[in-house]
Coordinates of C-alpha atoms and ligand atoms in Angstrom, one line a residue:
M1 CA 3.9 -59.1 44.5
A2 CA 4.9 -60.8 41.3
V3 CA 3.4 -59.3 38.2
P4 CA 1.2 -61.9 36.5
T5 CA 2.1 -63.0 32.9
R6 CA -0.3 -61.6 30.4
P7 CA -0.7 -63.0 26.9
R8 CA 1.2 -60.9 24.2
G9 CA -1.0 -59.5 21.5
D10 CA 0.1 -62.0 18.8
Q11 CA -0.8 -64.8 21.2
T12 CA -4.4 -64.1 21.1
A13 CA -7.3 -65.1 18.7
A14 CA -8.2 -61.4 18.4
W15 CA -4.8 -60.8 16.8
R16 CA -5.4 -63.5 14.1
A17 CA -8.8 -62.1 13.5
L18 CA -7.4 -58.6 13.0
Q19 CA -4.9 -60.1 10.6
D20 CA -7.7 -61.6 8.6
A21 CA -9.6 -58.3 8.6
S22 CA -6.6 -56.4 7.5
R23 CA -6.1 -58.7 4.6
A24 CA -9.7 -59.2 3.5
G25 CA -10.3 -58.6 -0.2
G26 CA -6.7 -59.3 -0.9
R27 CA -5.9 -55.6 -0.2
N28 CA -4.6 -53.7 2.8
F29 CA -7.8 -53.6 4.9
G30 CA -10.0 -54.8 2.0
D31 CA -12.0 -52.2 0.3
F32 CA -12.4 -49.9 3.2
D33 CA -12.7 -46.4 2.1
L34 CA -13.3 -43.5 4.4
R35 CA -15.3 -41.7 1.9
D36 CA -17.7 -44.6 1.6
A37 CA -17.8 -45.1 5.3
F38 CA -19.0 -41.5 5.8
A39 CA -21.5 -41.8 2.9
T40 CA -23.1 -44.9 4.3
D41 CA -23.0 -43.9 7.9
P42 CA -24.2 -40.4 8.8
Q43 CA -23.4 -41.2 12.5
R44 CA -19.8 -42.0 11.9
F45 CA -18.5 -38.8 13.4
A46 CA -20.5 -39.2 16.5
A47 CA -19.6 -42.9 16.8
F48 CA -15.9 -42.4 16.4
S49 CA -15.4 -39.3 18.4
Q50 CA -15.4 -38.7 22.0
S51 CA -14.7 -36.3 24.9
A52 CA -12.3 -37.0 27.6
P53 CA -11.2 -34.5 30.2
H54 CA -10.1 -31.2 28.4
V55 CA -9.8 -33.1 25.2
F56 CA -12.2 -33.7 22.4
A57 CA -11.0 -36.3 19.9
D58 CA -12.3 -37.1 16.4
L59 CA -11.2 -40.5 15.5
S60 CA -13.7 -40.8 12.6
K61 CA -11.2 -40.2 9.9
N62 CA -9.2 -43.4 10.7
L63 CA -9.1 -46.5 8.6
I64 CA -11.3 -48.4 11.1
D65 CA -14.8 -49.8 11.2
D66 CA -17.1 -51.1 13.9
A67 CA -16.0 -54.7 13.6
T68 CA -12.3 -53.9 13.7
Q69 CA -12.7 -51.6 16.6
A70 CA -14.6 -54.3 18.5
L71 CA -11.7 -56.8 17.6
L72 CA -9.2 -54.3 19.0
F73 CA -11.1 -54.0 22.2
E74 CA -11.2 -57.8 22.4
L75 CA -7.4 -57.7 21.8
A76 CA -6.9 -55.3 24.7
R77 CA -9.1 -57.4 27.0
R78 CA -7.3 -60.6 26.1
C79 CA -3.8 -58.9 26.7
G80 CA -5.0 -57.9 30.1
V81 CA -4.5 -54.2 29.5
E82 CA -6.9 -53.3 32.3
A83 CA -5.2 -55.6 34.8
H84 CA -1.9 -54.0 33.7
R85 CA -3.2 -50.6 34.1
D86 CA -4.6 -51.5 37.5
A87 CA -1.2 -52.9 38.5
M88 CA 0.5 -49.6 37.7
F89 CA -1.9 -47.6 39.7
A90 CA -1.6 -49.9 42.6
G91 CA 2.2 -49.4 42.6
E92 CA 3.3 -52.9 41.5
K93 CA 6.7 -53.2 40.1
I94 CA 5.6 -53.3 36.5
N95 CA 8.9 -52.1 35.3
T96 CA 10.3 -55.6 35.7
T97 CA 13.7 -55.1 34.2
E98 CA 14.6 -52.3 36.7
Q99 CA 12.4 -53.9 39.5
R100 CA 10.5 -50.5 39.9
A101 CA 7.0 -49.3 40.3
V102 CA 5.6 -46.8 37.8
L103 CA 4.0 -44.0 39.7
H104 CA 4.3 -40.9 37.7
H105 CA 0.5 -40.7 38.1
L106 CA 0.9 -40.3 41.9
L107 CA 2.7 -37.0 41.3
R108 CA -0.7 -35.5 40.1
K109 CA -2.9 -37.1 42.7
P110 CA -4.4 -34.5 45.0
A111 CA -3.5 -35.0 48.6
Q112 CA -7.2 -34.5 49.7
A113 CA -8.5 -37.0 47.1
H114 CA -6.5 -39.7 48.9
A115 CA -7.8 -38.6 52.4
S116 CA -11.4 -38.3 51.3
H117 CA -11.5 -41.8 49.8
A118 CA -9.4 -43.3 52.6
Q119 CA -12.5 -45.4 53.7
S120 CA -13.6 -46.5 50.4
A121 CA -12.9 -50.0 49.1
I122 CA -12.1 -48.5 45.7
N123 CA -9.1 -46.8 47.2
S124 CA -7.8 -49.6 49.2
E125 CA -5.2 -50.0 46.5
A126 CA -3.9 -46.5 47.1
N127 CA -3.6 -47.1 50.9
G128 CA -0.4 -48.9 50.1
L129 CA 0.9 -45.7 48.6
T130 CA 0.1 -43.4 51.5
H131 CA 3.8 -42.9 52.3
E132 CA 4.7 -42.1 48.8
L133 CA 1.8 -39.8 48.3
A134 CA 2.8 -37.9 51.5
Q135 CA 6.4 -37.6 50.2
V136 CA 5.0 -36.3 46.8
H137 CA 3.0 -33.6 48.4
A138 CA 5.8 -32.5 50.9
T139 CA 8.2 -32.1 48.0
L140 CA 5.6 -30.5 45.8
D141 CA 4.7 -27.9 48.5
A142 CA 8.5 -27.1 49.1
M143 CA 9.2 -26.9 45.4
L144 CA 6.2 -24.5 44.9
A145 CA 7.1 -22.3 47.8
Y146 CA 10.6 -22.1 46.3
A147 CA 9.1 -21.3 42.9
Q148 CA 7.0 -18.5 44.4
A149 CA 10.1 -17.1 46.0
V150 CA 12.0 -17.1 42.7
R151 CA 9.0 -15.4 41.1
L152 CA 9.1 -12.7 43.6
D153 CA 12.9 -12.2 43.4
A154 CA 13.3 -9.4 40.9
A155 CA 17.0 -9.9 40.9
I156 CA 16.6 -13.2 39.1
T157 CA 15.8 -12.4 35.5
D158 CA 17.1 -15.5 33.9
V159 CA 16.5 -19.2 34.6
V160 CA 18.8 -21.7 33.0
N161 CA 17.6 -25.4 33.1
I162 CA 20.5 -27.6 32.5
G163 CA 19.3 -31.2 31.8
I164 CA 18.8 -33.6 28.7
G165 CA 16.1 -36.1 27.6
G166 CA 13.3 -36.1 30.1
S167 CA 15.0 -33.6 32.2
D168 CA 14.7 -31.1 29.4
L169 CA 12.1 -31.9 26.8
G170 CA 9.1 -31.9 29.1
P171 CA 9.9 -28.6 30.9
Q172 CA 11.1 -26.9 27.7
M173 CA 7.9 -27.9 25.7
A174 CA 5.6 -26.9 28.6
V175 CA 7.2 -23.5 29.4
L176 CA 6.9 -22.7 25.7
A177 CA 3.3 -24.0 25.5
L178 CA 2.3 -21.9 28.5
D179 CA 4.0 -18.7 27.6
E180 CA 0.8 -16.8 27.9
F181 CA 0.6 -17.8 31.6
T182 CA 4.3 -17.0 32.2
L183 CA 5.3 -14.3 34.6
P184 CA 6.8 -11.2 32.6
G185 CA 10.3 -10.3 33.5
K186 CA 12.0 -13.7 33.5
R187 CA 13.6 -15.4 30.7
F188 CA 13.9 -19.3 30.5
H189 CA 16.7 -20.9 28.8
F190 CA 17.2 -24.7 28.2
V191 CA 20.7 -26.2 27.8
S192 CA 20.8 -29.8 26.9
N193 CA 23.5 -30.6 24.5
V194 CA 27.1 -31.4 25.4
D195 CA 27.9 -29.2 22.4
G196 CA 29.6 -26.2 24.2
H197 CA 28.1 -23.9 21.5
E198 CA 24.6 -24.3 23.3
L199 CA 25.8 -23.3 26.7
A200 CA 28.2 -20.6 25.4
A201 CA 25.4 -18.9 23.3
V202 CA 23.2 -18.6 26.6
L203 CA 25.9 -17.6 28.9
K204 CA 27.0 -14.7 26.9
H205 CA 23.8 -12.8 27.6
L206 CA 23.8 -13.5 31.4
R207 CA 25.2 -12.0 34.6
P208 CA 25.7 -14.3 37.6
Q209 CA 23.9 -12.1 40.0
N210 CA 20.7 -12.3 37.8
T211 CA 20.9 -16.1 37.0
L212 CA 19.4 -19.2 38.5
F213 CA 20.8 -22.4 37.3
L214 CA 18.6 -25.4 37.7
I215 CA 20.7 -28.6 37.3
A216 CA 18.0 -31.2 36.3
S217 CA 19.1 -34.9 36.3
K218 CA 17.3 -37.8 37.7
T219 CA 20.6 -39.8 38.1
F220 CA 22.9 -36.8 38.5
T221 CA 25.4 -38.7 36.5
T222 CA 24.5 -38.0 32.9
A223 CA 27.6 -36.8 31.1
E224 CA 26.1 -34.0 29.1
T225 CA 24.3 -32.5 32.1
M226 CA 27.3 -32.9 34.3
T227 CA 29.7 -31.3 31.8
N228 CA 27.3 -28.3 31.4
A229 CA 26.7 -28.0 35.1
Q230 CA 30.6 -27.9 35.7
S231 CA 31.0 -25.3 32.9
A232 CA 28.1 -23.2 34.4
R233 CA 29.6 -23.2 37.9
R234 CA 33.1 -22.4 36.4
W235 CA 31.5 -19.4 34.6
F236 CA 29.5 -18.4 37.6
E237 CA 32.5 -18.4 39.9
G238 CA 34.8 -16.9 37.2
Q239 CA 32.3 -14.0 36.8
G240 CA 32.5 -13.3 40.5
G241 CA 29.3 -15.2 41.5
T242 CA 29.6 -16.4 45.1
D243 CA 26.2 -17.5 46.5
M244 CA 25.8 -21.0 45.2
A245 CA 22.9 -21.7 47.4
R246 CA 21.0 -18.8 45.8
H247 CA 22.0 -19.3 42.2
F248 CA 22.1 -23.2 41.8
A249 CA 19.3 -25.7 42.6
A250 CA 19.4 -29.4 41.7
L251 CA 16.4 -31.4 40.7
T252 CA 17.3 -35.1 41.2
T253 CA 16.8 -38.4 42.8
N254 CA 20.4 -38.4 43.7
V255 CA 20.5 -35.6 46.2
A256 CA 23.9 -36.9 47.7
A257 CA 25.7 -36.4 44.3
A258 CA 24.1 -32.8 44.0
R259 CA 25.5 -32.0 47.4
E260 CA 28.8 -33.4 46.5
F261 CA 28.8 -31.2 43.5
G262 CA 28.4 -28.2 45.8
I263 CA 24.6 -27.6 45.4
T264 CA 22.7 -27.3 48.7
T265 CA 19.3 -26.2 47.3
T266 CA 17.8 -29.5 46.2
F267 CA 14.4 -30.9 45.3
G268 CA 14.2 -34.7 45.1
F269 CA 12.1 -37.3 43.3
W270 CA 12.0 -41.0 43.3
D271 CA 13.1 -44.0 41.2
W272 CA 9.4 -44.8 40.3
V273 CA 9.4 -41.7 38.2
G274 CA 10.8 -42.5 34.7
G275 CA 12.8 -39.6 33.2
R276 CA 10.4 -39.2 30.3
Y277 CA 7.5 -39.0 32.8
S278 CA 9.2 -36.7 35.1
L279 CA 7.9 -33.2 34.2
W280 CA 5.3 -33.6 36.9
S281 CA 8.0 -34.0 39.6
A282 CA 10.8 -31.6 40.7
I283 CA 11.9 -31.6 37.1
G284 CA 8.8 -29.5 36.5
L285 CA 10.4 -26.6 38.6
P286 CA 11.0 -24.4 35.6
I287 CA 7.3 -24.8 34.7
A288 CA 6.3 -23.8 38.3
I289 CA 8.6 -20.7 38.2
A290 CA 7.0 -19.7 34.9
I291 CA 3.3 -20.2 35.7
G292 CA 3.3 -20.1 39.5
E293 CA 1.9 -22.4 42.2
A294 CA -1.8 -22.1 41.1
G295 CA -0.9 -22.7 37.4
F296 CA 1.3 -25.7 38.3
R297 CA -1.4 -27.3 40.4
D298 CA -3.9 -26.8 37.5
F299 CA -1.4 -28.5 35.3
L300 CA -1.3 -31.5 37.7
A301 CA -5.1 -31.5 38.0
G302 CA -5.7 -31.6 34.4
A303 CA -3.3 -34.7 34.1
H304 CA -5.1 -36.2 37.2
A305 CA -8.5 -35.9 35.4
M306 CA -7.1 -37.8 32.6
D307 CA -5.6 -40.4 34.9
E308 CA -9.1 -40.8 36.4
H309 CA -10.6 -41.2 32.9
F310 CA -8.0 -43.8 31.9
R311 CA -8.3 -45.6 35.2
T312 CA -12.1 -45.9 35.2
A313 CA -13.6 -45.5 31.7
P314 CA -14.6 -48.7 30.1
L315 CA -12.4 -49.7 27.2
Q316 CA -14.8 -48.5 24.5
R317 CA -15.0 -45.1 25.9
N318 CA -11.4 -44.9 27.2
L319 CA -9.6 -42.4 25.0
P320 CA -5.9 -43.4 25.7
V321 CA -6.8 -47.0 25.1
R322 CA -8.6 -46.1 21.8
L323 CA -5.5 -44.2 20.6
G324 CA -3.1 -46.9 21.6
L325 CA -5.2 -49.6 19.9
L326 CA -5.3 -47.6 16.7
D327 CA -1.4 -47.3 16.9
V328 CA -1.3 -51.1 17.2
W329 CA -3.7 -51.6 14.3
Y330 CA -1.7 -49.2 12.0
R331 CA 1.7 -50.6 13.0
N332 CA 1.0 -54.3 13.0
F333 CA -1.9 -54.8 10.7
L334 CA -1.8 -52.0 8.0
G335 CA 2.1 -51.8 8.1
F336 CA 2.3 -48.0 8.7
T337 CA 5.6 -47.2 10.4
S338 CA 5.3 -43.7 11.4
R339 CA 3.0 -41.0 12.8
S340 CA 3.1 -37.3 12.0
I341 CA 2.2 -34.9 14.8
A342 CA 0.7 -31.6 13.5
P343 CA 0.1 -29.2 16.4
Y344 CA -1.8 -26.2 14.9
H345 CA -0.6 -24.0 17.6
S346 CA 2.8 -22.5 17.5
A347 CA 3.3 -22.6 21.3
L348 CA 3.2 -26.4 20.9
K349 CA 6.3 -26.4 18.7
R350 CA 8.2 -28.6 21.0
L351 CA 5.4 -31.1 21.4
P352 CA 6.7 -33.5 18.7
A353 CA 10.1 -33.6 20.2
Y354 CA 8.6 -34.4 23.6
L355 CA 6.4 -37.1 22.2
Q356 CA 9.3 -38.6 20.3
Q357 CA 11.0 -39.5 23.6
L358 CA 7.7 -40.5 25.1
E359 CA 6.7 -43.0 22.4
M360 CA 10.2 -44.1 21.0
E361 CA 12.1 -44.4 24.2
S362 CA 9.1 -46.1 25.9
N363 CA 8.1 -48.5 23.1
G364 CA 11.1 -48.7 20.9
K365 CA 11.7 -52.3 22.2
R366 CA 12.5 -55.5 20.2
V367 CA 11.9 -58.1 23.0
D368 CA 9.0 -58.9 25.1
L369 CA 8.9 -58.9 29.0
Q370 CA 10.4 -62.3 29.0
G371 CA 13.3 -61.1 26.8
Q372 CA 12.0 -63.0 23.7
A373 CA 12.5 -61.4 20.3
L374 CA 9.2 -60.0 19.0
P375 CA 7.9 -61.2 15.7
F376 CA 6.2 -57.9 15.0
G377 CA 6.9 -54.1 15.0
T378 CA 6.6 -51.8 17.9
A379 CA 7.0 -48.0 18.4
P380 CA 6.2 -46.0 15.1
V381 CA 8.6 -43.2 14.3
L382 CA 7.1 -39.9 15.5
W383 CA 7.8 -36.7 13.7
G384 CA 6.3 -33.4 12.9
E385 CA 6.3 -29.6 13.0
P386 CA 3.7 -27.0 13.8
G387 CA 0.9 -26.3 11.2
T388 CA 0.8 -24.5 9.0
N389 CA 4.7 -24.7 8.6
G390 CA 4.6 -28.4 7.9
Q391 CA 2.1 -27.8 5.0
H392 CA 4.8 -26.0 3.1
A393 CA 7.5 -28.5 3.7
Y394 CA 6.6 -32.3 4.0
F395 CA 2.8 -32.4 3.6
Q396 CA 3.3 -33.1 -0.1
M397 CA 4.6 -36.5 0.9
L398 CA 1.6 -37.0 3.2
H399 CA -0.8 -36.4 0.4
Q400 CA 0.8 -37.9 -2.6
G401 CA 3.8 -39.9 -1.3
T402 CA 3.9 -43.7 -1.6
D403 CA 3.8 -44.3 2.1
V404 CA 0.6 -43.8 4.2
V405 CA 1.5 -41.8 7.4
P406 CA -1.4 -41.2 9.9
V407 CA -1.5 -37.6 11.0
E408 CA -2.4 -36.4 14.5
F409 CA -3.7 -33.0 14.4
V410 CA -3.8 -31.0 17.6
A411 CA -5.8 -27.8 17.5
V412 CA -7.0 -25.3 20.1
R413 CA -10.4 -23.5 19.7
K414 CA -9.8 -20.2 21.4
P415 CA -6.7 -18.2 20.6
M416 CA -4.8 -16.2 23.2
H417 CA -4.2 -13.2 21.1
D418 CA -6.5 -10.7 19.5
L419 CA -4.9 -10.4 16.0
P420 CA -7.9 -10.5 13.7
G421 CA -8.2 -13.2 11.1
H422 CA -5.3 -15.4 12.0
H423 CA -7.0 -18.1 14.2
D424 CA -9.7 -18.8 11.7
R425 CA -7.2 -19.1 9.1
L426 CA -5.1 -21.4 11.2
L427 CA -8.1 -23.6 12.1
A428 CA -9.3 -23.7 8.5
N429 CA -6.0 -25.0 7.4
A430 CA -6.0 -27.7 10.1
L431 CA -9.5 -28.9 8.9
A432 CA -8.6 -28.5 5.3
Q433 CA -5.5 -30.7 5.6
A434 CA -7.4 -33.4 7.4
Q435 CA -10.3 -33.2 4.8
A436 CA -7.8 -33.2 1.9
L437 CA -6.0 -36.3 3.2
M438 CA -9.2 -38.1 3.4
V439 CA -11.3 -36.7 0.4
G440 CA -8.3 -36.4 -2.0
Q441 CA -8.8 -35.3 -5.6
V442 CA -9.7 -38.4 -7.4
D443 CA -11.1 -36.9 -10.6
A444 CA -7.7 -35.3 -11.4
G445 CA -5.1 -37.4 -13.2
G446 CA -1.4 -37.8 -13.2
H447 CA 0.5 -35.2 -11.0
R448 CA -2.7 -33.6 -9.7
H449 CA -4.2 -36.8 -8.5
F450 CA -4.6 -37.2 -4.7
P451 CA -5.6 -40.7 -3.8
G452 CA -7.2 -39.7 -0.4
N453 CA -8.4 -42.2 2.1
R454 CA -5.4 -41.2 4.2
P455 CA -6.1 -41.4 7.9
S456 CA -5.9 -38.7 10.6
T457 CA -6.9 -38.1 14.2
F458 CA -8.0 -34.7 15.3
L459 CA -7.4 -33.7 18.9
L460 CA -9.2 -30.6 20.0
L461 CA -8.6 -28.4 23.2
E462 CA -10.9 -25.7 24.1
E463 CA -7.9 -23.4 25.3
L464 CA -4.3 -24.1 25.8
T465 CA -4.1 -23.8 29.5
P466 CA -2.0 -25.5 32.2
A467 CA -5.0 -27.9 32.8
S468 CA -5.6 -28.8 29.2
L469 CA -1.9 -29.4 28.6
G470 CA -1.7 -31.6 31.6
A471 CA -4.6 -33.7 30.3
L472 CA -3.1 -33.8 26.8
L473 CA 0.2 -35.0 28.0
A474 CA -1.3 -37.6 30.4
L475 CA -3.5 -38.8 27.5
Q476 CA -0.3 -39.4 25.5
E477 CA 1.4 -41.2 28.3
H478 CA -1.5 -43.6 28.8
R479 CA -1.9 -44.1 25.1
V480 CA 1.9 -45.3 25.0
F481 CA 1.2 -47.5 27.9
S482 CA -1.8 -49.1 26.1
S483 CA 0.0 -50.0 23.0
G484 CA 3.1 -51.1 24.9
S485 CA 0.8 -53.3 27.1
V486 CA -0.6 -55.0 24.0
W487 CA 2.9 -55.5 22.6
G488 CA 3.9 -57.1 25.9
I489 CA 7.0 -54.9 26.3
N490 CA 8.4 -53.0 29.1
S491 CA 7.6 -49.4 28.2
F492 CA 9.5 -48.1 31.3
D493 CA 13.1 -49.0 30.7
Q494 CA 15.6 -47.7 28.1
W495 CA 18.6 -50.1 28.0
G496 CA 19.0 -49.2 24.3
V497 CA 20.6 -45.8 25.2
E498 CA 23.4 -47.3 27.3
L499 CA 25.8 -48.8 24.7
G500 CA 26.6 -45.5 22.9
K501 CA 27.3 -43.9 26.3
V502 CA 29.9 -46.6 27.0
L503 CA 31.5 -46.3 23.7
A504 CA 31.7 -42.6 23.9
R505 CA 33.7 -43.0 27.0
D506 CA 36.1 -45.2 25.2
I507 CA 36.4 -43.0 22.2
E508 CA 36.9 -39.6 24.0
P509 CA 40.5 -40.2 25.1
R510 CA 41.4 -41.6 21.7
L511 CA 40.7 -38.2 20.2
Q512 CA 43.6 -37.0 22.1
S513 CA 45.9 -40.0 21.9
G514 CA 45.0 -41.1 18.4
D515 CA 45.0 -44.7 19.4
S516 CA 42.7 -46.6 17.2
T517 CA 43.5 -50.1 18.5
G518 CA 40.6 -52.5 18.4
L519 CA 38.3 -49.9 16.5
D520 CA 36.4 -50.9 13.4
G521 CA 37.7 -49.5 10.2
S522 CA 35.2 -46.7 9.8
T523 CA 35.4 -45.5 13.4
A524 CA 39.2 -45.6 13.1
G525 CA 39.2 -43.7 9.8
L526 CA 36.9 -41.0 11.1
L527 CA 38.9 -40.7 14.4
Q528 CA 42.0 -39.9 12.3
K529 CA 40.1 -37.4 10.1
L530 CA 38.9 -35.7 13.3
R531 CA 42.4 -35.5 14.6
A532 CA 44.0 -34.2 11.3
K533 CA 44.8 -30.5 11.2
Ligands
F6P1 O1 19.9 -41.5 28.1 C1 18.6 -41.6 28.2 C2 18.2 -41.0 29.5 O2 18.4 -41.9 30.6 C3 16.6 -40.7 29.5 O3 15.8 -41.7 29.8 C4 16.6 -39.6 30.6 O4 15.5 -38.8 30.3 C5 17.9 -38.8 30.2 O5 18.8 -39.8 29.8 C6 18.4 -37.9 31.2 O6 18.7 -38.6 32.3 P1 19.0 -37.9 33.7 O7 17.7 -37.1 34.1 O8 19.3 -38.9 34.7 O9 20.1 -36.9 33.6

């Protein structure tokens, strides 16, 4: 079925009204000041905060008022965000440049949910996906049984995931985040870079008989992963390893290529799972080995709860939509070009890197669905470090720099350790930073002056568990969907990564031959430098 054309954000009256609102008073967003907004509206916290599955979100410290928010909802409605969302859930090929459906949400849909709703009209859309859902659960069951077997196999002490991008960032972030749920006695390593230092540093601590290599690649062609996989196999055989079936498994949509490589233990997935959305698929095997079957099912259930929220909540109470619309407001109307992620939980230290791929590979696009150049900006730059570390590095700039950078705090109410005093101090710092950004220090002059009125969002989890992490990540996926939908772009392709890959293939042999024919002056000059003794 053809995907109907939806108006792009800037083609709506709501967009123009938002432009007017943002310029009112001749200043950026008129005279809006968060301090006044709280002073005049004692209900602001309640009005601009909401609960969604496993996540409480305080949006009240954002540069937004009721009128602007209403216009943003109108914008989403006019852009057909709901119809676009429904098309995704129905399995339509909304990834139009690759002619693919976008069904990562199906990976977290319980098998029984489908069966129990089979009669209902509401689920008639999903009936078209019966075959896919059955495949999902067959693979999930097999993968989780394998994960359990690896967990019970005391000889396997080290699990090495070899993959890059979506085949690395998600599993790596989640295994770190869920460390408290991880089986003792197994170490997890993540090798992504083609830089041999990374693999060599891991291998020197390993023994082949105690190691399981997971070769994670959707395509099974990615140069970095193939290079590392070959070196891992060479090392394994060179160290006397023999049983490839026991010590290597492949996680891929290209099972034939994995078999050709010599791996017989394989777990598949499908072209309708984007790489950066794949940690819910077989790519999540390291997570499943770490936290076990029940943990992984909880992880999927948390994400599914957020899917259901996104799929059914009205726009006004739909947290992913609200976050995505705030992103549009900041990027296109207030001119903010980045967002800082501040996880106040050290186990979430790879969350910013994971979110960078999710946001910037999805929405870092310069043309719309029809291929027309966009007259407005898209994905913000995402960056950040865990709090409180960031406070002692770049928060200076957030408080007193010339650019306004919206900050997204992520905090967890209950700690998983019993060291006295730490957690209150950590949470106090998160609150204080958000407060300082907003309140400022306006009575001080010169170098001590903090202007304040700087926006932040505060996301709060009760505990960091597989379920709450799943929900948090699904929230982020759907927020990226929502802003991408308003921008009228394809959030599910990534053509921008191809050119560099092609050029690297051209340059590599030149490092040996020294041939710089046809190269630009800088590349030719650097090539000679790199070859010089
Ligand atoms: O080069 C970008 C990319 O295609 C990402 O989208 C993807 O997550 C990564 O490479 C790894 O791809 P694969 O899983 O096919 O090895």
